[in-house]
mmCIF file of C-alpha atoms in Angstrom:
data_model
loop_
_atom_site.group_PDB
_atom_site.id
_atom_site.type_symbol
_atom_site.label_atom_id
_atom_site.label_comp_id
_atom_site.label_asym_id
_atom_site.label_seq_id
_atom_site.Cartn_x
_atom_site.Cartn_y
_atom_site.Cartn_z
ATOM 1 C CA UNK A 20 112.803 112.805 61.587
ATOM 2 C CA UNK A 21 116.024 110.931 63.030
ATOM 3 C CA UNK A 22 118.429 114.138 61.109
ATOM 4 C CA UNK A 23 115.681 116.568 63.124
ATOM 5 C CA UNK A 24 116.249 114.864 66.496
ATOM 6 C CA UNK A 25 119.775 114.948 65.380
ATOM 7 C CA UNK A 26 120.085 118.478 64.654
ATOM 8 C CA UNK A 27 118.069 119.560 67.937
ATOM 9 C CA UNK A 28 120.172 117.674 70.273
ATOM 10 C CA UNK A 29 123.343 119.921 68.885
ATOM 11 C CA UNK A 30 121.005 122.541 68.793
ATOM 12 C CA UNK A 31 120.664 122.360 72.840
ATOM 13 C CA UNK A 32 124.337 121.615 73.204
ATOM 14 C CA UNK A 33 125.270 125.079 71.611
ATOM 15 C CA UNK A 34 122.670 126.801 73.084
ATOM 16 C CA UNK A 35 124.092 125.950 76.615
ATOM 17 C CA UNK A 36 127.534 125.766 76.333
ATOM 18 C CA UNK A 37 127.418 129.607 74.116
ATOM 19 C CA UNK A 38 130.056 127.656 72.350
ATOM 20 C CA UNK A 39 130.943 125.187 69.443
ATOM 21 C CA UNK A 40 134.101 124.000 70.430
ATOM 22 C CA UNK A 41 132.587 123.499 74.010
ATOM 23 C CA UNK A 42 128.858 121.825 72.582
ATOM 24 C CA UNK A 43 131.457 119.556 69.956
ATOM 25 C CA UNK A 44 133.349 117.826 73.299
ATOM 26 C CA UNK A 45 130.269 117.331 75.520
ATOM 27 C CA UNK A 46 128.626 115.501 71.746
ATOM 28 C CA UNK A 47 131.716 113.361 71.019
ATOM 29 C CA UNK A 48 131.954 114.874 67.876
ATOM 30 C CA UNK A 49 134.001 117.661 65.425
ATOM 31 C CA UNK A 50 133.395 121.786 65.339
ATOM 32 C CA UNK A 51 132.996 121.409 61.959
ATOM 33 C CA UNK A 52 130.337 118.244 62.423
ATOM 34 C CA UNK A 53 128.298 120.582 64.789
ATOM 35 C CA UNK A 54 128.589 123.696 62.291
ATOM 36 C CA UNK A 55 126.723 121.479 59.653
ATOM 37 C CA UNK A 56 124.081 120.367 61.651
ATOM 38 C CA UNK A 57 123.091 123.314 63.312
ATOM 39 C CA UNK A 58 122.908 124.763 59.683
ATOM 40 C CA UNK A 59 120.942 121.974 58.198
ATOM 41 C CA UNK A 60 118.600 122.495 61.009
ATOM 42 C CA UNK A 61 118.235 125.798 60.185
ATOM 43 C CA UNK A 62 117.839 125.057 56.445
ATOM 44 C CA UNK A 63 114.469 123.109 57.442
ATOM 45 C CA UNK A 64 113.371 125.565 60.017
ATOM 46 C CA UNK A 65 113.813 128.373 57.604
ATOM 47 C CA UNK A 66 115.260 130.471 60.403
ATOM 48 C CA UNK A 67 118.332 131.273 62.157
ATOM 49 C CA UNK A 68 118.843 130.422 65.528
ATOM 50 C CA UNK A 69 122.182 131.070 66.143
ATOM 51 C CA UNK A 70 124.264 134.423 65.863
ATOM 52 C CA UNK A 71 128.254 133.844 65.093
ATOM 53 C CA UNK A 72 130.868 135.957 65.227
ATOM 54 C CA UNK A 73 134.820 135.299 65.654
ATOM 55 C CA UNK A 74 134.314 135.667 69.632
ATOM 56 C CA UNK A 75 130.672 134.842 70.378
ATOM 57 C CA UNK A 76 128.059 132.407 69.979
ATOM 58 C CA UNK A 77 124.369 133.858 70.783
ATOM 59 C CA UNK A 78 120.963 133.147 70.123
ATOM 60 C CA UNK A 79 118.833 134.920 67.642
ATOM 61 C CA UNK A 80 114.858 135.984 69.196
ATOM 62 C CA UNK A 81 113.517 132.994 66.952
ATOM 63 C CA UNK A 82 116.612 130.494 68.739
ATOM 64 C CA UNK A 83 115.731 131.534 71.875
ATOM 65 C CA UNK A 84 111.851 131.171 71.325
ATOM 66 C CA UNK A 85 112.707 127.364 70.270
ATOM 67 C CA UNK A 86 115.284 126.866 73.081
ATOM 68 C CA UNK A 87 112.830 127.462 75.909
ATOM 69 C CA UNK A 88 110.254 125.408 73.856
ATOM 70 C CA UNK A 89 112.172 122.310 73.295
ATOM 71 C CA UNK A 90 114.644 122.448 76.273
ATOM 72 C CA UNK A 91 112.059 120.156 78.784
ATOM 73 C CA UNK A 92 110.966 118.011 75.985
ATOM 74 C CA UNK A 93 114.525 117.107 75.326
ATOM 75 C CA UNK A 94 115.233 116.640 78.788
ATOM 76 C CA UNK A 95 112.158 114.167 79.626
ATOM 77 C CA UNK A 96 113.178 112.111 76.716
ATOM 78 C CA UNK A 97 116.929 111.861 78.165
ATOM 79 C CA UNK A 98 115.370 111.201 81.703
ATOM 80 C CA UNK A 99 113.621 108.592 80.022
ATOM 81 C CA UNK A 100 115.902 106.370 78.044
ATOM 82 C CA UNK A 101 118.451 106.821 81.169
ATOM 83 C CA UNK A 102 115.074 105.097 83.525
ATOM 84 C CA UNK A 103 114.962 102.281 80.531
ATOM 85 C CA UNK A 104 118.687 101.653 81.057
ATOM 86 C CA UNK A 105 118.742 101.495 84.308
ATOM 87 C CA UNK A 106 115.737 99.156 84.867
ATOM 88 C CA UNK A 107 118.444 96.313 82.783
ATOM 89 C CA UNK A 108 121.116 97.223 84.932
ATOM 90 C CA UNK A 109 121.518 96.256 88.648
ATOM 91 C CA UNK A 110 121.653 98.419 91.407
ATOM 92 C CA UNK A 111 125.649 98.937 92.322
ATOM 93 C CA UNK A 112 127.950 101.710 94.102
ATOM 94 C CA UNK A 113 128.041 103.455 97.438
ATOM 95 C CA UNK A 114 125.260 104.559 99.564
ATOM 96 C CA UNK A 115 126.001 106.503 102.150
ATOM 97 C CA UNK A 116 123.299 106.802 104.844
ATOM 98 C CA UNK A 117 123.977 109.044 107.953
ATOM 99 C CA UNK A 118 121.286 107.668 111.199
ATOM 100 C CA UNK A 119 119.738 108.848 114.509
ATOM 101 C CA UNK A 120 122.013 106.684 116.867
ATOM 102 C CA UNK A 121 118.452 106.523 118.778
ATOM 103 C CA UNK A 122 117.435 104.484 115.434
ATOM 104 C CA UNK A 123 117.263 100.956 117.271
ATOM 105 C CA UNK A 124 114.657 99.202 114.674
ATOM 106 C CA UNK A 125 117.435 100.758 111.954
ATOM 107 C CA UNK A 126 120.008 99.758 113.232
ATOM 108 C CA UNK A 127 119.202 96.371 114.298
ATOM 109 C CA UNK A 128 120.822 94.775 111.123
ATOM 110 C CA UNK A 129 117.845 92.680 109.950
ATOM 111 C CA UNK A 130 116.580 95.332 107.457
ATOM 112 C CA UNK A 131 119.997 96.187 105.781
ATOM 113 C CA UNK A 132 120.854 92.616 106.266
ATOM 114 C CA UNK A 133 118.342 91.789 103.782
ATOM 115 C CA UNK A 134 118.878 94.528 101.975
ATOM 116 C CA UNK A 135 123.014 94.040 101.181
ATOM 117 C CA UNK A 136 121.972 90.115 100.438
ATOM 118 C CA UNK A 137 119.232 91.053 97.465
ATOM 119 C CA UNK A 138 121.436 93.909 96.185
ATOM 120 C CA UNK A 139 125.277 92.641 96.736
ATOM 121 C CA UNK A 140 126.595 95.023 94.218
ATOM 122 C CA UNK A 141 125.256 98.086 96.491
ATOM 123 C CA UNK A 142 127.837 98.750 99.863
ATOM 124 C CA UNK A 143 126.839 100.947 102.617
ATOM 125 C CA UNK A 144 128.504 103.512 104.033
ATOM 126 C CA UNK A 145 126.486 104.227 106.946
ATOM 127 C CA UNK A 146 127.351 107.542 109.878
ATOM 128 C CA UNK A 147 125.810 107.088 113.092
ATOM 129 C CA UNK A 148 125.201 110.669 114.534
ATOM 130 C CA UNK A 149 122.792 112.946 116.013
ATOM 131 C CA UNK A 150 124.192 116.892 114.186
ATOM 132 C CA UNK A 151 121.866 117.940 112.332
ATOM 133 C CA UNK A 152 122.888 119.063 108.895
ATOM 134 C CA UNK A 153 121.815 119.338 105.195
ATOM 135 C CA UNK A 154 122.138 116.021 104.257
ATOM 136 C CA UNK A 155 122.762 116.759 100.085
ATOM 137 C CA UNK A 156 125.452 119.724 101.276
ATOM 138 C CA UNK A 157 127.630 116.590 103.138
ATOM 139 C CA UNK A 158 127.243 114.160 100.419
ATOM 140 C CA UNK A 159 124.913 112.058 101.992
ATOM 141 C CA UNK A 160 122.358 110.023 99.677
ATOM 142 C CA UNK A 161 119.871 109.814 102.455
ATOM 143 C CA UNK A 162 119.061 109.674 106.714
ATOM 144 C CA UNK A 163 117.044 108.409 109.357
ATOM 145 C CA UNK A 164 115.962 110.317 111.809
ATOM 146 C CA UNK A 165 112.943 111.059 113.940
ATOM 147 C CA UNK A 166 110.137 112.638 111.485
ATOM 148 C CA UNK A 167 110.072 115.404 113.586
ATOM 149 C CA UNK A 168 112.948 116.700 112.644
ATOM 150 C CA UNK A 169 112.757 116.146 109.026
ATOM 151 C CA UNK A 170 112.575 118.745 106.815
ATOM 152 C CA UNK A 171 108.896 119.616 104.822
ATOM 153 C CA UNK A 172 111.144 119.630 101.770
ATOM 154 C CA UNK A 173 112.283 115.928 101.795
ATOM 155 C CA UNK A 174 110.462 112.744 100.791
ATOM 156 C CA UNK A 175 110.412 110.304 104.379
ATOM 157 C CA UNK A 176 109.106 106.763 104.759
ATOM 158 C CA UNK A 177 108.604 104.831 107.499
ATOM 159 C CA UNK A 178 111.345 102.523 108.869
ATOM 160 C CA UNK A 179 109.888 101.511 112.299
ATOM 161 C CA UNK A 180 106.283 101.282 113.994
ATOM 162 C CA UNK A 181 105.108 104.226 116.602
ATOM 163 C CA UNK A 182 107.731 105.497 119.426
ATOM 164 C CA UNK A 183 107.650 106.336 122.882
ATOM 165 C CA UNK A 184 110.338 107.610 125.367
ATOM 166 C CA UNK A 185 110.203 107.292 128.969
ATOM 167 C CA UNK A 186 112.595 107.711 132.325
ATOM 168 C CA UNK A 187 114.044 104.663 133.390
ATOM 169 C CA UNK A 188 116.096 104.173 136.867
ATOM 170 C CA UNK A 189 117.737 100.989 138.858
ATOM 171 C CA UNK A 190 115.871 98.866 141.427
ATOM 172 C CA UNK A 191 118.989 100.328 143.913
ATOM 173 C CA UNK A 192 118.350 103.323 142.892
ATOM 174 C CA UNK A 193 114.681 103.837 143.625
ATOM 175 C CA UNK A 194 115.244 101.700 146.722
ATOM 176 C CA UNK A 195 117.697 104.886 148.163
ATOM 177 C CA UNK A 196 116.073 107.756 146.679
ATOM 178 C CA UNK A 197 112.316 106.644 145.966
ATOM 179 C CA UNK A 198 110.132 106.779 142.633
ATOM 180 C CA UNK A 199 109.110 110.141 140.859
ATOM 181 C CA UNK A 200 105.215 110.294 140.402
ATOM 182 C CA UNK A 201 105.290 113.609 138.378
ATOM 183 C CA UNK A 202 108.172 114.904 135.861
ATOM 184 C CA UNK A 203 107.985 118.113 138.238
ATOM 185 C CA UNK A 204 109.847 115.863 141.045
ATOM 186 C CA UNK A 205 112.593 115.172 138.534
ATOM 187 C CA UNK A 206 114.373 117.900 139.305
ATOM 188 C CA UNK A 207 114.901 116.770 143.132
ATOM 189 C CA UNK A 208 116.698 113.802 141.660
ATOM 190 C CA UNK A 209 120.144 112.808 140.473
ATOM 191 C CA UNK A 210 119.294 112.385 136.528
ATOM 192 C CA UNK A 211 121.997 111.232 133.547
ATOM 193 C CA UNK A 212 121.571 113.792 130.755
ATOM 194 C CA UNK A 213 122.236 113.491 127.152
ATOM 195 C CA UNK A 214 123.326 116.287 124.210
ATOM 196 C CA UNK A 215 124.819 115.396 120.781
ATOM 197 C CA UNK A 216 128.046 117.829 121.229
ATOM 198 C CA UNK A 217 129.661 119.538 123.909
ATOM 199 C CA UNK A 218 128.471 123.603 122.734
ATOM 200 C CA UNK A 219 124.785 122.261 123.063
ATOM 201 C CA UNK A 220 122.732 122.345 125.999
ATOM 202 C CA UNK A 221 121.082 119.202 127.768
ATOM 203 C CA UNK A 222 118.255 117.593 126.196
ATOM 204 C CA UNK A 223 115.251 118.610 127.796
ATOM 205 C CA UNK A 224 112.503 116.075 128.938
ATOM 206 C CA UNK A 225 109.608 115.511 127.238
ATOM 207 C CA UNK A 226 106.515 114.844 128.747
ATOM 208 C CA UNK A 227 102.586 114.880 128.156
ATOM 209 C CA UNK A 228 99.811 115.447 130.603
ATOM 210 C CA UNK A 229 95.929 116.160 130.007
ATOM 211 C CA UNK A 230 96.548 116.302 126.278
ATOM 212 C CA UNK A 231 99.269 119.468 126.840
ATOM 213 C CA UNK A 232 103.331 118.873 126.357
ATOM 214 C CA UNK A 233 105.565 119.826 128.301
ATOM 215 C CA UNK A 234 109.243 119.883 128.929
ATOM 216 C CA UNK A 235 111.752 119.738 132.056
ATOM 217 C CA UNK A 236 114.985 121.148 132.170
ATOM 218 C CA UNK A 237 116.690 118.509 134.595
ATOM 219 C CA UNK A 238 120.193 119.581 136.139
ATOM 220 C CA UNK A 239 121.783 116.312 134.986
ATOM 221 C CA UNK A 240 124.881 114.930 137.727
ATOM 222 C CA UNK A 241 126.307 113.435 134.440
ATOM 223 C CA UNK A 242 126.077 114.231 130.549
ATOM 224 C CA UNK A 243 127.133 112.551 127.748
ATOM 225 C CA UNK A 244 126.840 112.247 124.234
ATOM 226 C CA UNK A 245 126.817 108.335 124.318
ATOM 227 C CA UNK A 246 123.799 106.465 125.182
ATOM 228 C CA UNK A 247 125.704 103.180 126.197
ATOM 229 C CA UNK A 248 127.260 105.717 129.365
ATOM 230 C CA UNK A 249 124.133 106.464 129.892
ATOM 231 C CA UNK A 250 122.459 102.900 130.361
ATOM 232 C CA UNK A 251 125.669 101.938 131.878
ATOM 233 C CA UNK A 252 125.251 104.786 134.750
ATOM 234 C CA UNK A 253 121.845 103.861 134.910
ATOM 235 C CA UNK A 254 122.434 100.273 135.944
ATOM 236 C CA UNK A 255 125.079 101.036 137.994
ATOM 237 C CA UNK A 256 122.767 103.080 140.392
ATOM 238 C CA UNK A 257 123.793 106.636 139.191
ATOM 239 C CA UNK A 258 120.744 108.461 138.557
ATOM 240 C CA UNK A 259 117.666 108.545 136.333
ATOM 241 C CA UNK A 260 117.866 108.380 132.616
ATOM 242 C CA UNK A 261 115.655 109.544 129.395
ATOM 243 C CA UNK A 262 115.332 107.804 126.376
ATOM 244 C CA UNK A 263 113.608 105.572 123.962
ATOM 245 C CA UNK A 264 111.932 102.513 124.775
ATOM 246 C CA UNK A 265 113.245 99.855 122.226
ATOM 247 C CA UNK A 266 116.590 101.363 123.716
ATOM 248 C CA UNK A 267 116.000 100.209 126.883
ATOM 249 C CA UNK A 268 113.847 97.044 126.870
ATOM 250 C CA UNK A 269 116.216 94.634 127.275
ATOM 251 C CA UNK A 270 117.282 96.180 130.447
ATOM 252 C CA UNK A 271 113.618 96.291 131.392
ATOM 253 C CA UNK A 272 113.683 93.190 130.531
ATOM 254 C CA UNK A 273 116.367 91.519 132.533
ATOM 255 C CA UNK A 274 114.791 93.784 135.359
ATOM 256 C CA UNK A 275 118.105 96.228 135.314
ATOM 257 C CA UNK A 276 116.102 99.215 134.328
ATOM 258 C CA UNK A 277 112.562 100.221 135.920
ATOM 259 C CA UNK A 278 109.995 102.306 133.960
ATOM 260 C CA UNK A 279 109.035 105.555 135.267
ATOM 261 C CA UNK A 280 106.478 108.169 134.132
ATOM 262 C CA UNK A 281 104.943 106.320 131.712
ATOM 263 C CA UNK A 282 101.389 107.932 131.758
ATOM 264 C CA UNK A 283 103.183 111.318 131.192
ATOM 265 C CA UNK A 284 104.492 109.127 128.127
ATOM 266 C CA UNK A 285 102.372 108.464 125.060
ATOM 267 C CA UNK A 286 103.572 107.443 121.612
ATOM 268 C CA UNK A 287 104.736 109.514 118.806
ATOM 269 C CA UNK A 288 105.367 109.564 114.864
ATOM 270 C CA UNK A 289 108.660 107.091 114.472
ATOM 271 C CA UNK A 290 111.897 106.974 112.133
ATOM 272 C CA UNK A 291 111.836 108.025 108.585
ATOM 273 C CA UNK A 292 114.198 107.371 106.161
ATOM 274 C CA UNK A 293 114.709 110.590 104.100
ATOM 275 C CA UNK A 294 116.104 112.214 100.796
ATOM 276 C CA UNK A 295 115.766 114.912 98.614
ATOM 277 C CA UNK A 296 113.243 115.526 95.522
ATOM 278 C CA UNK A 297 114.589 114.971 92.621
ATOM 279 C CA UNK A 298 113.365 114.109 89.331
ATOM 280 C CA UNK A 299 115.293 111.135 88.642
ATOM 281 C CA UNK A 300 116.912 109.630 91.807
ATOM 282 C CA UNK A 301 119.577 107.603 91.636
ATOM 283 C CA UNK A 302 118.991 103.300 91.068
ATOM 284 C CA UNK A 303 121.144 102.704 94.063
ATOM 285 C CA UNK A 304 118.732 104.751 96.335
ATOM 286 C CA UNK A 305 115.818 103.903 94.735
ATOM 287 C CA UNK A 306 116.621 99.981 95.278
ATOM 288 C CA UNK A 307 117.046 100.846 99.046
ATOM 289 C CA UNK A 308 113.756 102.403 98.848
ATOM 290 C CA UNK A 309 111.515 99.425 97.417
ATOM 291 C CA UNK A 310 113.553 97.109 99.788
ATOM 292 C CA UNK A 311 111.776 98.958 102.673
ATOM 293 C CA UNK A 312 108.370 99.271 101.414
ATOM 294 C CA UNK A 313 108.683 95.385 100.464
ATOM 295 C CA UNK A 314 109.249 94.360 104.127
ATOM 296 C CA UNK A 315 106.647 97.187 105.580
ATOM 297 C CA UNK A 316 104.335 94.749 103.622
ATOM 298 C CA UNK A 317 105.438 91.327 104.439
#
């Protein structure tokens, strides 16, 4: 049974790599070692499954019948004994994490907080940023971002309750140019504007009424791609602003910022960290990933 194994496993290596000197370094072991147990396979099969000439290494009808057959097999078993071995090691490496700078309840610092003090072996390497961008292409492990915007393919989980956006404006500011009652009259106002990178056009409002969304293209008197200018302008009197509301409620707060709109404002589907599928994700990210679905449930 164990010489069968054995012999399959070099089996799979030739089969792949069309090549014994190839299969022989990715085993660890001679040419000559693979040679003999392909052939003793064969032996006990009582069938060839490998053609070799000087130059080539192919597979016979009957080799590539039992390649396609015992290929998965092989590979769940691998997958498996590589799950047991991780499960006795601990979590360790770099994680890098690129987030919605929008992400307040993210990036707030209790959740990873917790999370580099159970898993000190793990360091984060985390992007702030709004691009949006194929996360696996940049050599990210995973983001947060609105779920939205997330696409069907990934796997998402929650990071933060229910969201809502609203306009905000300064006491002095309403007190010289008055108080929208409708998004429509945001247009007659000065409003501060916000887009990720300079070739991209504003963000455009968003805005419910009788059950139907709706946007407004505000001419913004100042755009940036920072939402600190933005608050700061804000406070200071310059305009009207657009954003989330855990961004803004200490402002609110402190009585700084006033909300506007908020009936044209209802909530919406939060932040969700995100990764690709794949059939054995890596310990690192999967530690990050029971970490959040621990708190969610204290």
């Amino acid at each position: 049974m164990v010489d069968d194994l054995e012999g399959i496993s070099v089996f799979l290596a030739v089969a792949e790599a069309r090549n014994f000197r190839l299969a022989a370094e990715r085993l660890g072991v001679t040419r000559s070692a693979v040679s003999q147990a392909l052939q003793r396979l064969e032996d006990r099969l009582g069938v060839a499954l490998v053609q070799r000439t000087t130059r080539s290494v192919s597979l016979t009808e009957a080799g590539e019948v039992f390649f396609e057959a015992v290929r998965p097999s092989v590979r769940q078993v691998r997958d498996a004994m590589q799950t047991l071995r991780e499960m006795q090691a601990r979590p360790s490496g770099l994680l890098r994490i690129t987030v919605s700078s929008i992400a307040e309840s993210f990036l707030s610092g209790t959740l990873l907080a917790g999370f580099i003090e159970a898993c000190p072996e793990i360091k984060l390497d985390i992007t702030i940023t709004d691009d949006e961008f194929d996360i696996v292409e940049a050599g990210f492990d995973a983001g947060v971002r609105l779920g939205e915007v997330i696409e069907q393919d990934m796997i998402a989980i929650s990071v933060s309750e229910r969201q809502r956006q609203y306009a905000v404006a300064s006491p002095a500011y309403l007190d010289r140019r008055g108080r929208p009652r409708h998004p429509g009259e945001l247009q007659g106002h000065c409003c501060i504007g916000w887009r990720p990178r300079p070739d991209t056009a504003p963000y455009r409002w968003e805005f419910t009424e009788n059950g139907r969304d709706f946007e407004v293209s505000v001419d913004p008197a100042v755009t940036t791609n920072d939402m600190g200018m933005m608050i700061r302008m804000a406070c200071a009197g310059a305009g009207i602003t657009f954003g989330m509301v855990e961004t803004f409620q200490p402002y609110v707060e402190r009585g700084e910022l006033v909300p506007l709109l908020e009936d044209f404002c209802p909530p919406f589907p939060g932040f969700y960290l995100y990764y690709p599928r794949r059939q054995r994700q890596p310990l690192k990210l999967r530690a990050l990933v029971d970490h959040i679905r621990m708190s969610a449930r204290r």
